[in-house]
C-alpha cells in the first residue's frame, strides 16, 4: 500500500545564473511499513528531498501525496496537523527544545494536537528508549545518543505513518549509532511505521529495505532488497 | 591598511544593514545626549538672560576679581570696621564701594525675580558707623526725615539687640533696570537680619558684579568693559552664584541640572542596550566566520581586534552624524517650541561645551560597555562549535538547572500548550527573559518615572508659589462665566472703607435675586461690630432665609452648627461668603480686609491648597472648581495705603447629588486665604517649558527603546530560529506559534510594566524629594492613567515587534544551521 507519493518533485534555490536545482523532477513512491534509505554525496539534494517529503519545505514544482492528500495543497494549519499526526521528524542535530525536559519534548506533538497525554504510554516509551532516569532532565544534561533517543521518542509518540530521519546518526559515535538505529528500527517495526532515512553511511543504509541513490538532485538508482 | 583593517571594512560593507543599525544606535545616543544638554542649558541661560537682560558673573567670579575678594574690596572703605560686631558696617562699606564707583546700589533677593535697583533719593550715603540709609517711601509714610534716629532690633546668637542709627539719607527703589542701561553695578544678596518698618536691611555677606547690556547683541563690548575693570575674561551664569543664593533659586537650577543628568543617564542606558544588542547580533551572525578565521590561524586577539575596529569606526561615524543631527533637531525643535510657547528672542540654542563633552564621553562609554559582552563571547568562541553553529544552541541557551516538570501545566490547561510553552520558555530561559524584562522595565520606569516626577514637581512648584493645589479634577484659572461679575463687583467697592465695602457687598449679594443661597462662613475674632452691623441690617430682610451663617471656630458658638440670620447670634465674623446659582457656588474671601498690613504674610497659599483639596476629597458632589484671583490697592479712610488680595473660586455642584455633604464640609473646613504671588506667571511658564521638554525627551526615549526592543526581538528570533523551525516541523502551526510568541511578549510586557511602574513611581518620588529637599511635603502621586497607558503601550510595542521579527511563515528551515 502506498503511503507517500512524490510526483515531479523539484526544488530550485535562487534565480537566473545563480539558480541551483537541489531536487530535480523526482518521482517516488514509498510503501507503508517500508524502510527506505536515501543516500548520496554531500550536496546531492537528499536532505532537501527529505524536507520536501516531510512538508517542511516548499517545492518549486511537483506534489507530495501522503495518505491520498497533496500536502502542498493544504493550508498551514492543516499541513501542521498532518505533520504532527502523520509524520515524525528526526534530525541530525537532534533539535530538541532546550527549555523542555525529556518527557515534555517527547509529548510535545501530542500536546500540540490538543490531546491528553497518556502518562503510562509515555513512561513505557521512555523506558523503551532507556531514558527513565532522565525523563525530567533538560536536553543539555543528556549525551548526544540520549538526545537522539529523545528525538526518536518525539517522532514516534503520535504513531505517525511516516518517520523521516535526516542523518540521525550523523553526530553519534559508532556504538551510539548502532544503538540508535536498532532502537529506531525496533520502534518503527513494532508499530508498522514507514521510515525514510537520509544517510551517507552505507552500513546504516544497508539496514534499509530499499536504497535510493541521489546524484545532483536526481535518483540514479533505486534498489530494493 | 593592514589585513585586519581591510577585513573590518569588508565586514562593515558586507553587513551594511547591521552596520547601519549599530550606527543608528550610536547616533541616537549622541543625538540624545547632545539635545538633552544643549536644550537644557540653552533654556536655562535664555531664561536667565531674559529675566535680567544680563549675564551674571557670579559669586565665584567676583571673589577672585582683580585679585581681591569682595571682602578685600570692602575693606578699602573708610567705614569698614573690622571690630564691628554687626553687619551694618559691612553694608555701609559696600555702599561706599558703590558710591565711590559712582554706581547705583542694586541688590537682588531672588535670582528669578526682577533685580531691585536703589537710587539715593535724599541725603547722603552713611558717613559713619552710626548712620544708615532708609527707604524713601517708608520714611515719607512715617514722616521720618534725614537726621532722625531709628531703633533697629536685631537678633544675634539667639539674643535680641537694639541699635540706634541716624538716617543719613533715603533710597528709592527703581524698577527701571533696562537693557539699555550699562555699567557695573553692585548686586547684594539678601540675607538680612535687620528689619526696618517691615522691610529688611540687607546683610551683605556676598557681593556680585553684573553688567547690563546696552544691546543684547553687543555682548563683547560689555564684556570688554568688564574685563577692563575686573580682569575677568569671560562672563557666564555662575553655578556658584545660583547655589549660594536663596534656596528657591538653587532649587530651580539644581532641579534642572538633576533632571538633565537623570535623562542623560537613562538615555545612556538605552543606548548601551541598542549598541550592545546590535554588536551581539553581529557577533552571533558571524560566529561561523569567526570560527573559520580561528581555525585558519587567527588569534583571539586578532578576532577581537576586528570587532574593536568596527566599534571605533562606527563610533566616529555615529558621533559626527549624531552631533550634526542633534544640533539640527535642537534648532528645529527649539524654534517650534519658541513659536508654540511664544517665547522671546532671548530663547535660542547656544553653543554649550558641556553638551559636546558629555556627548563624546557618552558615546565612548556606551560603545565600550556595549562591547563587553560581544568580546567576552568572542573570547570564549570555540572554532569547531562556531563552525557547526552548535555552541550557542547547546551550551548557552539554558543553564543547567534542575527542571520542574509541572511548570507551565496550569498555563497549558488554561490557555493551550503553546501558552504553557511560552511560560516555560520565559521561566527556564532566564537570561533572555531577564534581558527582555530589564529593557522593557527601564522603558516603563522611564515613562512612569518621568511623568510622576513631572506631576510631583508641578505640584511642588504650585505649592511653593501658592498657585494651585494637588487636585485631581480640572482646574481653570480665570475661566468661568461669573468671573467678570466677580471682578466688577469687587472693583465697584474698591475705593470705599473696608467695613462699608463688605457690608455693601454683602447687601448686594443678599438683595440680588440671582442667588439662591448665601453661605456666610466665619471665624470668631475681634471684629464684632462689622458683623453686628451686617446682621442687624439683614435680620429683617425679606431674603434673610437665603443666608446661612456658619461659624467655624468660635467659642461663643457651636462649631459646625448652622445659624440662620434670623437667629440672634452676636459676634459672628463674616469671613467668607458663598453664593449659589445654577449649582455654582461662588466663594468670596472677606477676611483679609480686617487684617493689619503687617500680617499680610500670616497666611499663605497652603490654606487654599488644603481647603480645595479637602473640598474635593470631602465631597462627591462637586463637578469642577474654578479659580480667580486679584488684588486691589486700597486707600483707606485712615490714610494708609495697603493692598488686599482676593481669592475667588467657584464650585460647580453636581445637581444629581445631595449637597448636604458639601455644606457639612464648609462647616468643618478652615477659611481660605490666598496670597497672590507675582511668581505665578513664572511658575506657569516654567512648567510649560518643563512639560514640553519632558514630552520631547519621552518621545526620543520611546523611539530609542522601540529600536532597542526591535533589536532584542530580532536577536531572539535569530537565536531561536532553529528552535522555532523545529517546533513547526513537529507540527506546531503558524497560528500556534504566533500565539506562543505573542504570549511570551505579553507576559514580558505585563511583568515589565508592573516592575517599571513600581520603580518609576518610587524613584521619582525619592528623586523629587532629594532634589527639592522637601521631605514629607511632596504628595506621592500615582497616575494610574499613565501606568495603564504604559502597560498597554509596552504590550502593543512588544506584539508589534514580534510581528515584525517573526520568522518567515512560508518555509521551515530546519536544516539551516548545518
Short mmCIF file of N, CA and C in Angstrom, two decimals, chain B residues 31-85:
data_model
loop_
_atom_site.label_atom_id
_atom_site.label_comp_id
_atom_site.label_asym_id
_atom_site.label_seq_id
_atom_site.Cartn_x
_atom_site.Cartn_y
_atom_site.Cartn_z
N UNK B 31 22.74 61.92 19.61
CA UNK B 31 21.67 62.92 19.43
C UNK B 31 21.02 63.22 20.77
N UNK B 32 20.72 62.16 21.48
CA UNK B 32 20.02 62.31 22.76
C UNK B 32 20.84 63.14 23.75
N UNK B 33 22.09 62.73 23.89
CA UNK B 33 22.95 63.44 24.84
C UNK B 33 23.10 64.91 24.46
N UNK B 34 23.37 65.10 23.19
CA UNK B 34 23.60 66.47 22.73
C UNK B 34 22.36 67.32 22.95
N UNK B 35 21.22 66.76 22.59
CA UNK B 35 19.97 67.53 22.70
C UNK B 35 19.62 67.84 24.14
N UNK B 36 19.77 66.82 24.98
CA UNK B 36 19.42 66.99 26.39
C UNK B 36 20.17 68.19 26.98
N UNK B 37 21.48 68.16 26.78
CA UNK B 37 22.29 69.20 27.43
C UNK B 37 22.18 70.54 26.71
N UNK B 38 22.12 70.48 25.40
CA UNK B 38 22.05 71.75 24.66
C UNK B 38 20.72 72.45 24.95
N UNK B 39 19.64 71.71 24.85
CA UNK B 39 18.33 72.34 25.08
C UNK B 39 18.20 72.76 26.55
N UNK B 40 18.63 71.86 27.44
CA UNK B 40 18.51 72.17 28.86
C UNK B 40 19.25 73.44 29.24
N UNK B 41 20.53 73.48 28.89
CA UNK B 41 21.32 74.64 29.30
C UNK B 41 20.92 75.90 28.52
N UNK B 42 20.59 75.71 27.23
CA UNK B 42 20.17 76.88 26.45
C UNK B 42 18.92 77.49 27.07
N UNK B 43 18.01 76.64 27.49
CA UNK B 43 16.77 77.13 28.10
C UNK B 43 17.10 77.89 29.38
N UNK B 44 17.96 77.30 30.16
CA UNK B 44 18.29 77.93 31.44
C UNK B 44 18.94 79.29 31.23
N UNK B 45 19.93 79.32 30.32
CA UNK B 45 20.62 80.58 30.09
C UNK B 45 19.68 81.62 29.47
N UNK B 46 18.84 81.13 28.56
CA UNK B 46 17.90 82.05 27.90
C UNK B 46 16.97 82.66 28.93
N UNK B 47 16.51 81.79 29.83
CA UNK B 47 15.59 82.25 30.86
C UNK B 47 16.25 83.32 31.73
N UNK B 48 17.49 83.04 32.11
CA UNK B 48 18.21 83.97 32.97
C UNK B 48 18.46 85.29 32.25
N UNK B 49 18.84 85.18 30.99
CA UNK B 49 19.13 86.40 30.24
C UNK B 49 17.87 87.23 30.06
N UNK B 50 16.78 86.53 29.79
CA UNK B 50 15.53 87.25 29.60
C UNK B 50 15.13 87.98 30.88
N UNK B 51 15.37 87.33 32.00
CA UNK B 51 14.97 87.92 33.27
C UNK B 51 15.79 89.17 33.58
N UNK B 52 17.05 89.08 33.36
CA UNK B 52 17.93 90.14 33.86
C UNK B 52 18.51 91.02 32.77
N UNK B 53 18.34 90.62 31.56
CA UNK B 53 18.99 91.33 30.45
C UNK B 53 20.49 91.42 30.72
N UNK B 54 21.01 90.40 31.24
CA UNK B 54 22.41 90.50 31.65
C UNK B 54 23.00 89.11 31.86
N UNK B 55 24.27 89.11 31.88
CA UNK B 55 24.95 87.92 32.35
C UNK B 55 25.41 88.18 33.77
N UNK B 56 25.23 87.24 34.56
CA UNK B 56 25.56 87.36 35.95
C UNK B 56 26.90 86.68 36.19
N UNK B 57 27.83 87.47 36.59
CA UNK B 57 29.19 86.93 36.67
C UNK B 57 29.39 85.98 37.83
N UNK B 58 28.63 86.19 38.83
CA UNK B 58 28.61 85.17 39.86
C UNK B 58 29.56 85.38 41.01
N UNK B 59 29.22 84.73 42.03
CA UNK B 59 29.92 84.83 43.30
C UNK B 59 31.40 84.46 43.17
N UNK B 60 31.61 83.32 42.52
CA UNK B 60 32.99 82.86 42.39
C UNK B 60 33.84 83.86 41.63
N UNK B 61 33.24 84.34 40.53
CA UNK B 61 33.98 85.25 39.67
C UNK B 61 34.37 86.50 40.44
N UNK B 62 33.45 87.00 41.21
CA UNK B 62 33.72 88.24 41.91
C UNK B 62 34.70 88.04 43.05
N UNK B 63 34.62 86.88 43.64
CA UNK B 63 35.53 86.63 44.75
C UNK B 63 37.00 86.71 44.33
N UNK B 64 37.22 86.46 43.08
CA UNK B 64 38.62 86.50 42.66
C UNK B 64 38.90 87.68 41.73
N UNK B 65 37.91 88.57 41.59
CA UNK B 65 38.10 89.62 40.60
C UNK B 65 39.20 90.59 41.03
N UNK B 66 39.96 90.95 40.07
CA UNK B 66 41.02 91.91 40.27
C UNK B 66 41.98 91.47 41.38
N UNK B 67 42.05 90.20 41.56
CA UNK B 67 42.94 89.66 42.58
C UNK B 67 42.48 89.90 43.99
N UNK B 68 41.29 90.42 44.15
CA UNK B 68 40.81 90.71 45.50
C UNK B 68 39.48 90.00 45.74
N UNK B 69 39.25 89.67 46.97
CA UNK B 69 37.94 89.13 47.31
C UNK B 69 36.99 90.29 47.57
N UNK B 70 35.73 89.97 47.58
CA UNK B 70 34.74 91.01 47.85
C UNK B 70 35.02 91.66 49.20
N UNK B 71 35.38 90.83 50.13
CA UNK B 71 35.67 91.37 51.47
C UNK B 71 36.89 92.31 51.44
N UNK B 72 37.84 91.94 50.58
CA UNK B 72 39.02 92.80 50.46
C UNK B 72 38.66 94.16 49.89
N UNK B 73 37.77 94.11 48.90
CA UNK B 73 37.36 95.38 48.29
C UNK B 73 36.68 96.26 49.32
N UNK B 74 35.84 95.61 50.09
CA UNK B 74 35.08 96.35 51.09
C UNK B 74 36.00 96.96 52.15
N UNK B 75 37.06 96.28 52.39
CA UNK B 75 37.98 96.78 53.43
C UNK B 75 38.62 98.13 53.05
N UNK B 76 38.53 98.41 51.74
CA UNK B 76 39.07 99.70 51.30
C UNK B 76 38.21 100.87 51.79
N UNK B 77 37.00 100.52 52.17
CA UNK B 77 36.09 101.58 52.62
C UNK B 77 36.54 102.17 53.95
N UNK B 78 36.48 103.49 54.07
CA UNK B 78 36.84 104.11 55.37
C UNK B 78 35.84 103.73 56.46
N UNK B 79 34.70 103.24 56.04
CA UNK B 79 33.68 102.88 57.04
C UNK B 79 33.83 101.44 57.52
N UNK B 80 34.76 100.76 56.90
CA UNK B 80 34.91 99.36 57.28
C UNK B 80 35.53 99.28 58.67
N UNK B 81 34.87 98.53 59.50
CA UNK B 81 35.34 98.39 60.87
C UNK B 81 35.50 96.92 61.20
N UNK B 82 36.72 96.54 61.27
CA UNK B 82 36.99 95.12 61.46
C UNK B 82 36.44 94.59 62.78
N UNK B 83 36.40 95.47 63.76
CA UNK B 83 35.98 95.05 65.10
C UNK B 83 34.47 95.14 65.30
N UNK B 84 33.81 95.64 64.29
CA UNK B 84 32.35 95.80 64.43
C UNK B 84 31.68 94.45 64.63
N UNK B 85 30.72 94.45 65.47
CA UNK B 85 30.05 93.18 65.74
C UNK B 85 28.71 93.09 65.02
#
